[in-house]
Short mmCIF file of C-alpha atoms and ligand atoms in Angstrom, two decimals:
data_model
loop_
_atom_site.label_atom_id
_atom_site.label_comp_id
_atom_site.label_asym_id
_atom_site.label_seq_id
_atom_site.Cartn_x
_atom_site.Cartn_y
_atom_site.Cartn_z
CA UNK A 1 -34.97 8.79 -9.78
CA UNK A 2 -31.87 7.57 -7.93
CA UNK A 3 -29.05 6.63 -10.02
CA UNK A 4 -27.44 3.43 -9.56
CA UNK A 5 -24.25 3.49 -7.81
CA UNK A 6 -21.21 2.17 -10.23
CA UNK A 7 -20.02 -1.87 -9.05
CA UNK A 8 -17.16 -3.55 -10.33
CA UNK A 9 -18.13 -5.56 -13.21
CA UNK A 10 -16.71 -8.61 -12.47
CA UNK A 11 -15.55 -10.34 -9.46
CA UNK A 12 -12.22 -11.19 -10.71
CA UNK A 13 -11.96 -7.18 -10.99
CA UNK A 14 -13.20 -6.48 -8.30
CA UNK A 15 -9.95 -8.80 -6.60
CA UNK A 16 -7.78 -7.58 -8.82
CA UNK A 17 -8.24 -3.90 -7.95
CA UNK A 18 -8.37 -4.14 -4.44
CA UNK A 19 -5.21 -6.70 -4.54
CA UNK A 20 -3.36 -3.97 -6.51
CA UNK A 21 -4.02 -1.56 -3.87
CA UNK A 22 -2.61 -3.64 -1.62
CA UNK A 23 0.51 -5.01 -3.61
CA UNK A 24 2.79 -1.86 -2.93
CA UNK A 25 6.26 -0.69 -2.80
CA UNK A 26 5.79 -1.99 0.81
CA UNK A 27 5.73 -5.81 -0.42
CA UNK A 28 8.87 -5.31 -2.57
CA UNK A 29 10.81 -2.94 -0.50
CA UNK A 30 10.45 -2.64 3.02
CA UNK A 31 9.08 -6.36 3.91
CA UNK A 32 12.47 -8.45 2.55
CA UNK A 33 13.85 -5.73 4.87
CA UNK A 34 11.96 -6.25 8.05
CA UNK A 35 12.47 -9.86 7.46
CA UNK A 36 16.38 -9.48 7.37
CA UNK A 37 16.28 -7.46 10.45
CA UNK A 38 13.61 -8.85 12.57
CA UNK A 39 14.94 -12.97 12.60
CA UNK A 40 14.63 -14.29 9.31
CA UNK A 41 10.97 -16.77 9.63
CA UNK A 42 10.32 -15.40 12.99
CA UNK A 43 9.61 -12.59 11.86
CA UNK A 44 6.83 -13.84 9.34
CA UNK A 45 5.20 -15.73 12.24
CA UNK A 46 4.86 -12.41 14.28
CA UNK A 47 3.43 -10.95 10.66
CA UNK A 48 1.11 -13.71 10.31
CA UNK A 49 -0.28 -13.37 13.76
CA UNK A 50 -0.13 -9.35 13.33
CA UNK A 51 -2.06 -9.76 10.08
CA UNK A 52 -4.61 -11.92 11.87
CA UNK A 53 -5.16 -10.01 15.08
CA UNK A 54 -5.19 -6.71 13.39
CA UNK A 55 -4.75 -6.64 9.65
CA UNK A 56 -7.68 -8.87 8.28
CA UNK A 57 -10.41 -7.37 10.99
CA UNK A 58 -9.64 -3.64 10.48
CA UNK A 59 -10.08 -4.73 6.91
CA UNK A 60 -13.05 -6.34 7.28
CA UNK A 61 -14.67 -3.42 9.25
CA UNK A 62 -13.81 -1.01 6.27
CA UNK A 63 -15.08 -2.97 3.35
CA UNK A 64 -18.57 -3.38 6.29
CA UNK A 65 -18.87 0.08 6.54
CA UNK A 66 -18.03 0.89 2.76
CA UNK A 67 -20.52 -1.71 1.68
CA UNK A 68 -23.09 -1.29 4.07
CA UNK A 69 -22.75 2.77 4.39
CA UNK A 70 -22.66 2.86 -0.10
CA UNK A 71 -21.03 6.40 0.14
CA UNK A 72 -17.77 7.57 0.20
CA UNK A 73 -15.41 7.46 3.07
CA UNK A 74 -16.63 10.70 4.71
CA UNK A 75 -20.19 9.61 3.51
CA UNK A 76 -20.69 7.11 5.39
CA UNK A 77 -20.67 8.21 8.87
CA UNK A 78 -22.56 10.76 7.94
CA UNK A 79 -25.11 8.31 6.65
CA UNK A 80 -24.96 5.72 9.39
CA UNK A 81 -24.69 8.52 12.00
CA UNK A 82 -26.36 11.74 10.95
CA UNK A 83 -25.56 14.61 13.13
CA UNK A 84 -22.90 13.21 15.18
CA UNK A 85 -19.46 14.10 14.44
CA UNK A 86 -17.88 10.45 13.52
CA UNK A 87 -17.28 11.71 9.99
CA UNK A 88 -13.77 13.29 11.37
CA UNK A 89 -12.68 9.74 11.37
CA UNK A 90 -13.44 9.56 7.71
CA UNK A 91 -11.84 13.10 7.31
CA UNK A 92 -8.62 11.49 9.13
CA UNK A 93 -8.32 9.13 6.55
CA UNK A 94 -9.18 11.59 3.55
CA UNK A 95 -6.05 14.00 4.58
CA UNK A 96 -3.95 10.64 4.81
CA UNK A 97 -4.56 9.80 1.74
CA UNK A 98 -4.52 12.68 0.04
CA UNK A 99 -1.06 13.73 1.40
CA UNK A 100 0.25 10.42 0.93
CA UNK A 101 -0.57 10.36 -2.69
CA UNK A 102 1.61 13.56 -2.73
CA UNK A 103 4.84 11.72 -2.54
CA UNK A 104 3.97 7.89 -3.39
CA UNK A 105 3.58 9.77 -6.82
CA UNK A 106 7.44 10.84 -6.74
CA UNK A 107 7.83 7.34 -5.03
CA UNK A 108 6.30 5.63 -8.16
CA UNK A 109 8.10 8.22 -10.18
CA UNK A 110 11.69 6.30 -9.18
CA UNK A 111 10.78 3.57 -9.95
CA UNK A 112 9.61 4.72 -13.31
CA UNK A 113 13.28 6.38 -14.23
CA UNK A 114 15.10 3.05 -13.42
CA UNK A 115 12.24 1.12 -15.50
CA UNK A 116 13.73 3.56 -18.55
CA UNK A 117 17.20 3.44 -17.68
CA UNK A 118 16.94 -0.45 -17.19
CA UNK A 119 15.44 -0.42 -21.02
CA UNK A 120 17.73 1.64 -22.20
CA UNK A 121 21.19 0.06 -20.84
CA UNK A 122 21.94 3.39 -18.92
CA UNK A 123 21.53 2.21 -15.64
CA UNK A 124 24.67 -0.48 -15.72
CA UNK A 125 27.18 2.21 -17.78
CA UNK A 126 29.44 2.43 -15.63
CA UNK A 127 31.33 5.86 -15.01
CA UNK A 128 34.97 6.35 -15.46
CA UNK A 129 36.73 5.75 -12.17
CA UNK A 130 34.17 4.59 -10.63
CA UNK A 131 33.26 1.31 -9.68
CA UNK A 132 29.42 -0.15 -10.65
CA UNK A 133 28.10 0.13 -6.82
CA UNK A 134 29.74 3.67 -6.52
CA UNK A 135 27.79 4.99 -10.01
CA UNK A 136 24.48 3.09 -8.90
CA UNK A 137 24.98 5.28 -5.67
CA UNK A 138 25.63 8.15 -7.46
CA UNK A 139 22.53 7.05 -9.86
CA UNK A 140 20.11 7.09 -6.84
CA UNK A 141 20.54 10.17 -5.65
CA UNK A 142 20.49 11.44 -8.96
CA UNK A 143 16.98 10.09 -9.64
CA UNK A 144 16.16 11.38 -6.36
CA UNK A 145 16.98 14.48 -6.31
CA UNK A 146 17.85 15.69 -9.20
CA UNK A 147 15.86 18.98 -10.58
CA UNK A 148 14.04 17.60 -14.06
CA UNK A 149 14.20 13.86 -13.75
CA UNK A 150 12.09 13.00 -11.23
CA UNK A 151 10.02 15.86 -11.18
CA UNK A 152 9.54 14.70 -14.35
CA UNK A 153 8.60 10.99 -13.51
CA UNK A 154 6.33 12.18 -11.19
CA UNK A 155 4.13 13.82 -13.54
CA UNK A 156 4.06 10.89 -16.01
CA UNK A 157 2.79 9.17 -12.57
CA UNK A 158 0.04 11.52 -12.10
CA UNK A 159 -0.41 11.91 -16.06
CA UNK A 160 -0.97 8.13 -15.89
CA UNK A 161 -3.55 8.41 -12.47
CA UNK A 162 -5.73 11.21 -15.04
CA UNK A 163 -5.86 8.58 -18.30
CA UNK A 164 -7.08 5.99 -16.27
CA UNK A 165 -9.50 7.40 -13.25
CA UNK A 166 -10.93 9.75 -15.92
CA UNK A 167 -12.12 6.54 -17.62
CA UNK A 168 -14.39 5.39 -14.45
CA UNK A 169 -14.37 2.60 -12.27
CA UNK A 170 -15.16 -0.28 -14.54
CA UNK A 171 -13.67 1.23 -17.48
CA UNK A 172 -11.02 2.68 -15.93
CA UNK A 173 -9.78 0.92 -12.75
CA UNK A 174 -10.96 -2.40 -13.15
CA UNK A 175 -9.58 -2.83 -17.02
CA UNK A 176 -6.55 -1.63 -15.65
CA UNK A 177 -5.90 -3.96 -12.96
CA UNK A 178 -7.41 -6.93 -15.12
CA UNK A 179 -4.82 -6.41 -17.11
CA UNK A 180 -1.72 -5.51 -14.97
CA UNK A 181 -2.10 -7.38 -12.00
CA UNK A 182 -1.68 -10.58 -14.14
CA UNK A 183 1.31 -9.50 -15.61
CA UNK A 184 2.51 -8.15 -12.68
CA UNK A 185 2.05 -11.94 -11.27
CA UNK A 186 3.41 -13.40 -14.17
CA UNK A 187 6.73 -11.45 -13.86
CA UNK A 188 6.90 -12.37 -10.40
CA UNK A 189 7.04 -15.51 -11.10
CA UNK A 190 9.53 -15.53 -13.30
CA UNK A 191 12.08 -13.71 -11.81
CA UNK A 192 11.25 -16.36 -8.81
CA UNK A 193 12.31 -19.20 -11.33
CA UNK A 194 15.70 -17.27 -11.77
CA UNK A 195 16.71 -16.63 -8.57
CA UNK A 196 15.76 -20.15 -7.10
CA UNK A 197 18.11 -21.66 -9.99
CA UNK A 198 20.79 -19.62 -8.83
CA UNK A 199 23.56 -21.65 -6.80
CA UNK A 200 23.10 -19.68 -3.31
CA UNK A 201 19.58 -19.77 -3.29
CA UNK A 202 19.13 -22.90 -0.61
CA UNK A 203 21.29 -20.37 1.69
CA UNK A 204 19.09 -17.93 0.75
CA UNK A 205 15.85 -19.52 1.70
CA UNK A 206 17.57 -21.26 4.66
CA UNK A 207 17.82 -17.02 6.03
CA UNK A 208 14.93 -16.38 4.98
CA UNK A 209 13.23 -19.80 6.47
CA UNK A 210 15.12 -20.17 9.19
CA UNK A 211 13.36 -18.30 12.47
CA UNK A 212 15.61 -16.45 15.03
CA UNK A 213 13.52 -15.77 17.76
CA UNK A 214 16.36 -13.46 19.58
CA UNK A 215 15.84 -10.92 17.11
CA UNK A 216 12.32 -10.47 18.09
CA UNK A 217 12.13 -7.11 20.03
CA UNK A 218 9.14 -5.53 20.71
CA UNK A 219 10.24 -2.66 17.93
CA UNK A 220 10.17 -6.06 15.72
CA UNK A 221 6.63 -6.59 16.84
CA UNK A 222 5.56 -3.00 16.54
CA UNK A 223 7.15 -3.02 12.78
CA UNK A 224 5.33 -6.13 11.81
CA UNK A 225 2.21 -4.42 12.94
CA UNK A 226 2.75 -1.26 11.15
CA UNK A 227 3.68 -3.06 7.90
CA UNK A 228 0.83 -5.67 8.32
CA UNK A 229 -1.07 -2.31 8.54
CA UNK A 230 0.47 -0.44 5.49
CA UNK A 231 0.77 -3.12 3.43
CA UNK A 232 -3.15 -3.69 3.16
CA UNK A 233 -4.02 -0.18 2.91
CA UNK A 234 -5.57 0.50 5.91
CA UNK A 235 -6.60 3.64 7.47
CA UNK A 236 -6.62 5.41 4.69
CA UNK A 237 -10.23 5.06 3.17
CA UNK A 238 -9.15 2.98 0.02
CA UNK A 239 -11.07 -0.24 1.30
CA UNK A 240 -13.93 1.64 1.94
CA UNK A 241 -14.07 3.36 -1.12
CA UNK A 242 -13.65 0.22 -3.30
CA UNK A 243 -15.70 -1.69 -1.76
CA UNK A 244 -18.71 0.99 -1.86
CA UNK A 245 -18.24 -0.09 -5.01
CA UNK A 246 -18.72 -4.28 -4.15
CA UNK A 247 -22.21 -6.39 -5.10
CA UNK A 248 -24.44 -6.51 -2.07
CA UNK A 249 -24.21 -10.42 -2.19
CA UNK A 250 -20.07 -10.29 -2.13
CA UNK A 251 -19.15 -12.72 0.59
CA UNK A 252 -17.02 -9.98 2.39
CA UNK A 253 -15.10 -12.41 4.42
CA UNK A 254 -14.08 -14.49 1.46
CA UNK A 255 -12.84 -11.49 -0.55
CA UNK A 256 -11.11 -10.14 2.70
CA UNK A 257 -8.79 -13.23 2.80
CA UNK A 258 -8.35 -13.70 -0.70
CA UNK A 259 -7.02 -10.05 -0.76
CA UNK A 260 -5.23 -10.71 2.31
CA UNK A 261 -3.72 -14.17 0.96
CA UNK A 262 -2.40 -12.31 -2.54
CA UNK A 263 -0.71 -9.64 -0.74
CA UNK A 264 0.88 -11.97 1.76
CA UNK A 265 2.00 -14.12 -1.57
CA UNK A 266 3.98 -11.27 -3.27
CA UNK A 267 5.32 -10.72 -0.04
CA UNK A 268 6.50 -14.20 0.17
CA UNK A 269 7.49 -14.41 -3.48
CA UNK A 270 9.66 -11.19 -3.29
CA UNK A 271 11.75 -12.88 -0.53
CA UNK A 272 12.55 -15.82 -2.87
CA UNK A 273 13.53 -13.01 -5.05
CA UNK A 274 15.58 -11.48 -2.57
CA UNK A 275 17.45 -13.36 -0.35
CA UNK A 276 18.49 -16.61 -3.08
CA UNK A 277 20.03 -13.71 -5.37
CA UNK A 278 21.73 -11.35 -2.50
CA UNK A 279 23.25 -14.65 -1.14
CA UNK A 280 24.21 -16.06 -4.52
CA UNK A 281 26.24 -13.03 -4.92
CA UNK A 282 27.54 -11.89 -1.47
CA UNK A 283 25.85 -8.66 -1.43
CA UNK A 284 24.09 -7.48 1.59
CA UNK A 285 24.45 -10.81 3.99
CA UNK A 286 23.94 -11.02 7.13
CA UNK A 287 25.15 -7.82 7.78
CA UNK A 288 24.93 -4.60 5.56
CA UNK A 289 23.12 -3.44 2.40
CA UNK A 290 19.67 -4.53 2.98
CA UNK A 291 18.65 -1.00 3.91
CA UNK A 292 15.29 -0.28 2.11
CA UNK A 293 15.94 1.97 -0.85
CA UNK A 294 19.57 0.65 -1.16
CA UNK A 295 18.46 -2.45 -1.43
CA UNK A 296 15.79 -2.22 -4.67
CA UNK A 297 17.71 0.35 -6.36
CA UNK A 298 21.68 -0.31 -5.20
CA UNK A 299 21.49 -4.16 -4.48
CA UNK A 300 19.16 -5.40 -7.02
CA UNK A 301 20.82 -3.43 -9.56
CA UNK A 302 23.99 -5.19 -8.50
CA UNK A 303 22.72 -8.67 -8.35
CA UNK A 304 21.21 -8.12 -12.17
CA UNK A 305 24.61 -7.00 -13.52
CA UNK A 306 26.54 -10.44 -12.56
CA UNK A 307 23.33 -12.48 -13.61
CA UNK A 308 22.86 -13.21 -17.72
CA UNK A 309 20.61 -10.76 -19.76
CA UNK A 310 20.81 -7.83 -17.36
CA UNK A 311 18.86 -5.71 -19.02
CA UNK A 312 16.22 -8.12 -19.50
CA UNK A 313 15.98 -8.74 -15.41
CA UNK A 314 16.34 -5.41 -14.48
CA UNK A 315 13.57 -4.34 -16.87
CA UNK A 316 11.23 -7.68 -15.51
CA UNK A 317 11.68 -6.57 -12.17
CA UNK A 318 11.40 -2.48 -12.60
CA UNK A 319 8.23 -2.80 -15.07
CA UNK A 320 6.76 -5.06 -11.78
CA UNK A 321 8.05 -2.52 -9.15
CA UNK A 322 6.35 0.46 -11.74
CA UNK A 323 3.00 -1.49 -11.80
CA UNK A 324 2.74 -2.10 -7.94
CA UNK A 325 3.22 1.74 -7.55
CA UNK A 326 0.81 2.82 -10.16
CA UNK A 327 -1.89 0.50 -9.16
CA UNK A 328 -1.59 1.47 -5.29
CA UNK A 329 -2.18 5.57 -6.34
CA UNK A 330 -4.98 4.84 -8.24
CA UNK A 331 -6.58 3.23 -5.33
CA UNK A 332 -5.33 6.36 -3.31
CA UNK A 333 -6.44 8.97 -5.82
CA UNK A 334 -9.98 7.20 -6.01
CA UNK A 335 -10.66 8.13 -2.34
CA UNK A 336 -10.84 11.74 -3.05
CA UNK A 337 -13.01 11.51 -6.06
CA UNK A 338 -15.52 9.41 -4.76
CA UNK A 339 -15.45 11.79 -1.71
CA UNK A 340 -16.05 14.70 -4.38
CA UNK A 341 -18.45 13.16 -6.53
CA UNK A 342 -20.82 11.54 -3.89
CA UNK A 343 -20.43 14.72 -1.15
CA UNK A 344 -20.69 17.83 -4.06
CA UNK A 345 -22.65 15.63 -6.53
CA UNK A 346 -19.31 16.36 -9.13
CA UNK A 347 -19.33 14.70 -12.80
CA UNK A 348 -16.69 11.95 -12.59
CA UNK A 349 -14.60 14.21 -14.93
CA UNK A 350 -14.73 17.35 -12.10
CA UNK A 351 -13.94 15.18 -9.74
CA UNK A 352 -10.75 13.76 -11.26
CA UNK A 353 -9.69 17.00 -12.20
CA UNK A 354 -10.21 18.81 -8.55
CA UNK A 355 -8.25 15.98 -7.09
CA UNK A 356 -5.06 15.41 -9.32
CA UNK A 357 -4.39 18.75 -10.94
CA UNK A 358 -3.26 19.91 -8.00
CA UNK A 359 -1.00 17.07 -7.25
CA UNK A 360 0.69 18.51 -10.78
CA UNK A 361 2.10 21.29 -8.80
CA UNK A 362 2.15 19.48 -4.97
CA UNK A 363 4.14 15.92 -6.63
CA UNK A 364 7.05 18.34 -7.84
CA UNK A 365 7.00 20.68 -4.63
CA UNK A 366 7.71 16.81 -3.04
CA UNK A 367 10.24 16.07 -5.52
CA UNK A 368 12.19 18.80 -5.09
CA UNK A 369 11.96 18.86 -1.62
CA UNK A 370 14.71 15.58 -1.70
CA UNK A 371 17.24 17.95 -3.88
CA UNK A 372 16.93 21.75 -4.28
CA UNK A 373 13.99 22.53 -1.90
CA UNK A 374 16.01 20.81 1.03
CA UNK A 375 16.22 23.32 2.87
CA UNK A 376 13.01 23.99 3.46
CA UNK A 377 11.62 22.06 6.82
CA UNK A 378 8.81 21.92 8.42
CA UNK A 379 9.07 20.64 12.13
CA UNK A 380 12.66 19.95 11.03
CA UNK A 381 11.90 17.72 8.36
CA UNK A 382 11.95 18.14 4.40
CA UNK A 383 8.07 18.03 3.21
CA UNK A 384 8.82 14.79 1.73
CA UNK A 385 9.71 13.48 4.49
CA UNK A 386 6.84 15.48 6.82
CA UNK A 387 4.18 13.70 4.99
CA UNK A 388 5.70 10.54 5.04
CA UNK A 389 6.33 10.34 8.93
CA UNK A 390 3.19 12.19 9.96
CA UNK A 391 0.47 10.59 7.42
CA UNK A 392 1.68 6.99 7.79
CA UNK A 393 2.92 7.20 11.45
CA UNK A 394 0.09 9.06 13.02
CA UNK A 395 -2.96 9.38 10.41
CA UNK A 396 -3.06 5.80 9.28
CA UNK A 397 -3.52 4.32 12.52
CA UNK A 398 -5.92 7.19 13.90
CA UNK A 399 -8.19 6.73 11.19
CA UNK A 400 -8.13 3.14 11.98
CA UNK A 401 -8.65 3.46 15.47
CA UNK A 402 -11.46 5.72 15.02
CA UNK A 403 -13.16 2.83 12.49
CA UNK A 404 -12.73 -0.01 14.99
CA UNK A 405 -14.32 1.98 17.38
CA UNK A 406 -17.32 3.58 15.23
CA UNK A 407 -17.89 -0.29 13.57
CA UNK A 408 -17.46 -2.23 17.00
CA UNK A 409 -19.15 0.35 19.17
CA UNK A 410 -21.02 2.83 18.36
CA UNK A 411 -22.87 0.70 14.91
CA UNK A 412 -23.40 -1.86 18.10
CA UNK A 413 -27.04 -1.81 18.39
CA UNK A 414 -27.55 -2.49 14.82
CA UNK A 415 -24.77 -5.24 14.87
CA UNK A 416 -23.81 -3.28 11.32
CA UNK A 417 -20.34 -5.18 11.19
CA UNK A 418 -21.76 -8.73 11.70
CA UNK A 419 -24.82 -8.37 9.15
CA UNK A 420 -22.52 -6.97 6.33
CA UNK A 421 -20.00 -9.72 7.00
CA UNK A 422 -22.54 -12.62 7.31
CA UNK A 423 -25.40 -10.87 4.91
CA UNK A 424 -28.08 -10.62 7.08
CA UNK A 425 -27.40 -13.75 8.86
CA UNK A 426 -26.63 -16.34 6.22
CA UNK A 427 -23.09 -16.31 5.89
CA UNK A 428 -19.87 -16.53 8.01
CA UNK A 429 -21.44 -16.56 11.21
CA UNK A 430 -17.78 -17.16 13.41
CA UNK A 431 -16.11 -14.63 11.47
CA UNK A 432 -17.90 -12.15 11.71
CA UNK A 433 -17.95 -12.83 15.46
CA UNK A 434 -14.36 -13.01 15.29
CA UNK A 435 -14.22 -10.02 13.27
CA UNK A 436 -16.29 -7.92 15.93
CA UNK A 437 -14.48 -8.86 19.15
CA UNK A 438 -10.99 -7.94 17.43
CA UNK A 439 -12.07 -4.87 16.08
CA UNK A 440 -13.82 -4.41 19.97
CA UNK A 441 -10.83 -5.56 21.62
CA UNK A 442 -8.04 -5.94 20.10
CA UNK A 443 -7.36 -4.13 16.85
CA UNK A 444 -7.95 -0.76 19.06
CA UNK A 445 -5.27 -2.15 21.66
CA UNK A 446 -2.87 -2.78 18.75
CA UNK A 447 -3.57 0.55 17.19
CA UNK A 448 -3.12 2.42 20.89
CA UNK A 449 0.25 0.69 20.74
CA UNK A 450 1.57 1.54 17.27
CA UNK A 451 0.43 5.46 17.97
CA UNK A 452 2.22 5.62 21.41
CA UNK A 453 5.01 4.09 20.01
CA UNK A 454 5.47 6.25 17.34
CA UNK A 455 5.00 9.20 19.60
CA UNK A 456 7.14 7.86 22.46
CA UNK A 457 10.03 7.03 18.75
CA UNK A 458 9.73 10.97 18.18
CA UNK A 459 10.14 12.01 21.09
N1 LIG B 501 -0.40 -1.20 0.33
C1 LIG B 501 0.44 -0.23 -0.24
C2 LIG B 501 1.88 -0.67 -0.21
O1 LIG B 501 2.19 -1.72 0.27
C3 LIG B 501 0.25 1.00 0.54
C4 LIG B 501 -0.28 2.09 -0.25
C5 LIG B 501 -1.46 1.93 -0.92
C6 LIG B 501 0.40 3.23 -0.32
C7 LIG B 501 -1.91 2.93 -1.68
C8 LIG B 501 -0.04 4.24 -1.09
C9 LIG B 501 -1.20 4.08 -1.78
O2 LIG B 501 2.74 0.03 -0.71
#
């Protein structure tokens, strides 16, 4: 007999999951950024539209062909197109997210040591001579490159990524998120409350508000592509996977925007965060400081240690920064499991194991690739630094590419994308028609653009 293939219990955890894929160190870190550089509100009217053109149909086509195909993401093409060699596209986005989930483990790892130091006090002691900003510099690239610090964070990370996907999807993912990505909310929203009671924030939200169209370049178009891109966790098999694991009578579309809305929300709600308390304080402006890292670990920091109950800030905002880390490489991690449990038929235990052990020994080789392995390049870069530039630069959008294509063209005859989206006819009937010219049209356009760029960037 066939065994049932694992769902999310609940629909709420089902959200939740996928949402805390999404919510990543991109929301917190590099969006307030992009909006600083690229115009203030005009740039979140270019990532709307980028969202809309390419974001929400690229999703939609993965959680079609994860629903509809019911394997994992190499599984699938294999299913829908036996014999034909599509399944590299899935293999495209395996390797991304495999390598990426080498270093967003040391990522998550940071952000870990400054959740421990922000408990403990240690983080605002500041050294003799020095000034606070000079030992929060010194600080960074201490937890950054340091030997046993971060090599150790990164291990808790991937200790943490065991204890839970050992535990299943239900058990394991889905209590998880039902349980963090509320408080992770919750937090949000308080450190909103702050900051918006603070006396600069109307100057704040005026920058952030107030749209600049000069500053939109085409490199500010490109950027609010990639992020729109990054920041749902495209290309890189996660949507796929989960939603293999969505009811057959989900309404796709609706879960798609919901997803979509959240992740545009913390977005939103981390430049209230941002901007009111960098403006309050005269950190940053208009000119310097918002640089990405600087900014969450250098900034922030700053901004905490002139506001009331420090510690208790710095620890709101770090446990929140830890959480949207964690629950983004579980969703990575998953891909590979799935891929090993549906393609080699391995126990959910093997499975775990053959994918994160070895991230025990690859995490650290990242780790130390910031400090003592620096010397070591490949193609002139640190490996670090190789897998972040080649895996979200080129793989990412490849893998996409390849999807848009396979769901708007090739799965044409059986109009796969459209029944999945409108189940069988019933449901959504515009946007799934929507869905399928973008991902025809459009999305592949878009995608074109953002790998030429980044080839044309390297050159
Ligand atoms: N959406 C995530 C973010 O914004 C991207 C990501 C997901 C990265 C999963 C790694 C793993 O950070």
């Amino acid at each position: 007999m066939k065994k049932e293939r694992t769902n999310f219990a609940s629909k709420a955890g089902m959200i939740a999951a996928t949402v805390g894929s999404a919510v990543g160190l991109g929301n917190v870190w590099r969006f307030p950024n992009e909006v600083q550089s690229g115009g203030g509100a005009a740039f979140l009217i270019v990532y709307i539209l980028c969202i809309l053109v390419l974001g929400l149909p690229v999703m939609l086509a993965e959680f079609s062909l994860g629903r509809g195909g019911q394997s994992d993401v190499i599984g699938v093409y294999r299913k829908l197109t036996p014999g034909k060699k599509w399944w590299l596209g899935g293999a495209i986005a395996l390797l991304a997210a495999y390598t990426i989930s080498c270093y967003y483990m040391v990522v998550a790892g940071w952000t870990l040591e400054y959740l421990v130091q922000s408990v403990s006090g240690s983080l605002y002691e500041v050294a003799p001579g020095g000034t606070l900003k000079s030992t929060l510099e010194a600080t960074l690239a201490e937890n950054v490159a340091a030997v046993w610090s971060p090599l150790l964070a990164s291990l808790l990370v991937v200790g943490a990524n065991i204890f839970i996907l050992l535990r299943g999807v239900q058990k394991g993912i889905e209590k998880m998120s039902n349980i963090l990505m509320p408080v992770l909310f919750l937090l949000l929203l308080i450190l909103c409350c702050v900051t918006l009671s603070l006396p600069g924030a109307a100057d704040g939200l005026l920058f952030f508000l107030r749209p600049d169209f000069s500053e939109v370049t085409p490199a500010v178009v490109m950027n609010a592509l990639g992020q729109a891109f990054f920041s749902l966790s495209l290309g890189m098999g996660i949507l796929v996977t989960y939603s293999s694991y969505f009811p057959k009578r989900d309404n796709l579309v609706l879960t798609g925007v919901t997803v979509t809305a959240c992740d545009f929300l913390v977005a939103l709600l981390m430049g209230f965060i941002i901007f009111p308390a960098v403006m309050t304080f005269g950190l940053g402006g208009n000119e310097a400081g918002l640089e990405s890292t600087a900014l969450v670990f250098i900034t922030l920091p700053e901004v905490f240690a002139q506001m009331g109950g420090t510690q208790v800030w710095s620890t709101v905002f770090f446990t929140l920064l830890f959480i949207a880390a964690v629950t983004s490489t579980i969703s990575i991690s998953e891909v590979s499991i799935l891929y090993f449990q549906d393609r080699h038929r391995f126990s959910r235990r093997k499975a775990t194991l053959v994918v994160l052990l070895p991230l025990v020994a690859l995490s650290p080789l990242c780790s130390l690739s910031n400090g003592a392995l620096a010397d070591l390049k490949i193609a002139g870069l640190t490996l670090f630094d190789f897998l972040d530039t080649y895996s979200t630069n080129f793989l990412l959008p490849l893998a996409a590419l390849v999807t848009c294509i396979y769901g708007g063209w090739v799965l044409k005859k059986q109009r796969f994308v459209e029944s999945e989206l409108t189940n069988g006819g019933r449901i959504n009937r515009f946007s799934a028609r929507y869905t399928v010219f973008m991902i025809r049209w459009i999305a592949p356009l878009c995608l074109g653009a953002i790998i030429v760029y980044q080839l044309l960037y390297m050159l």
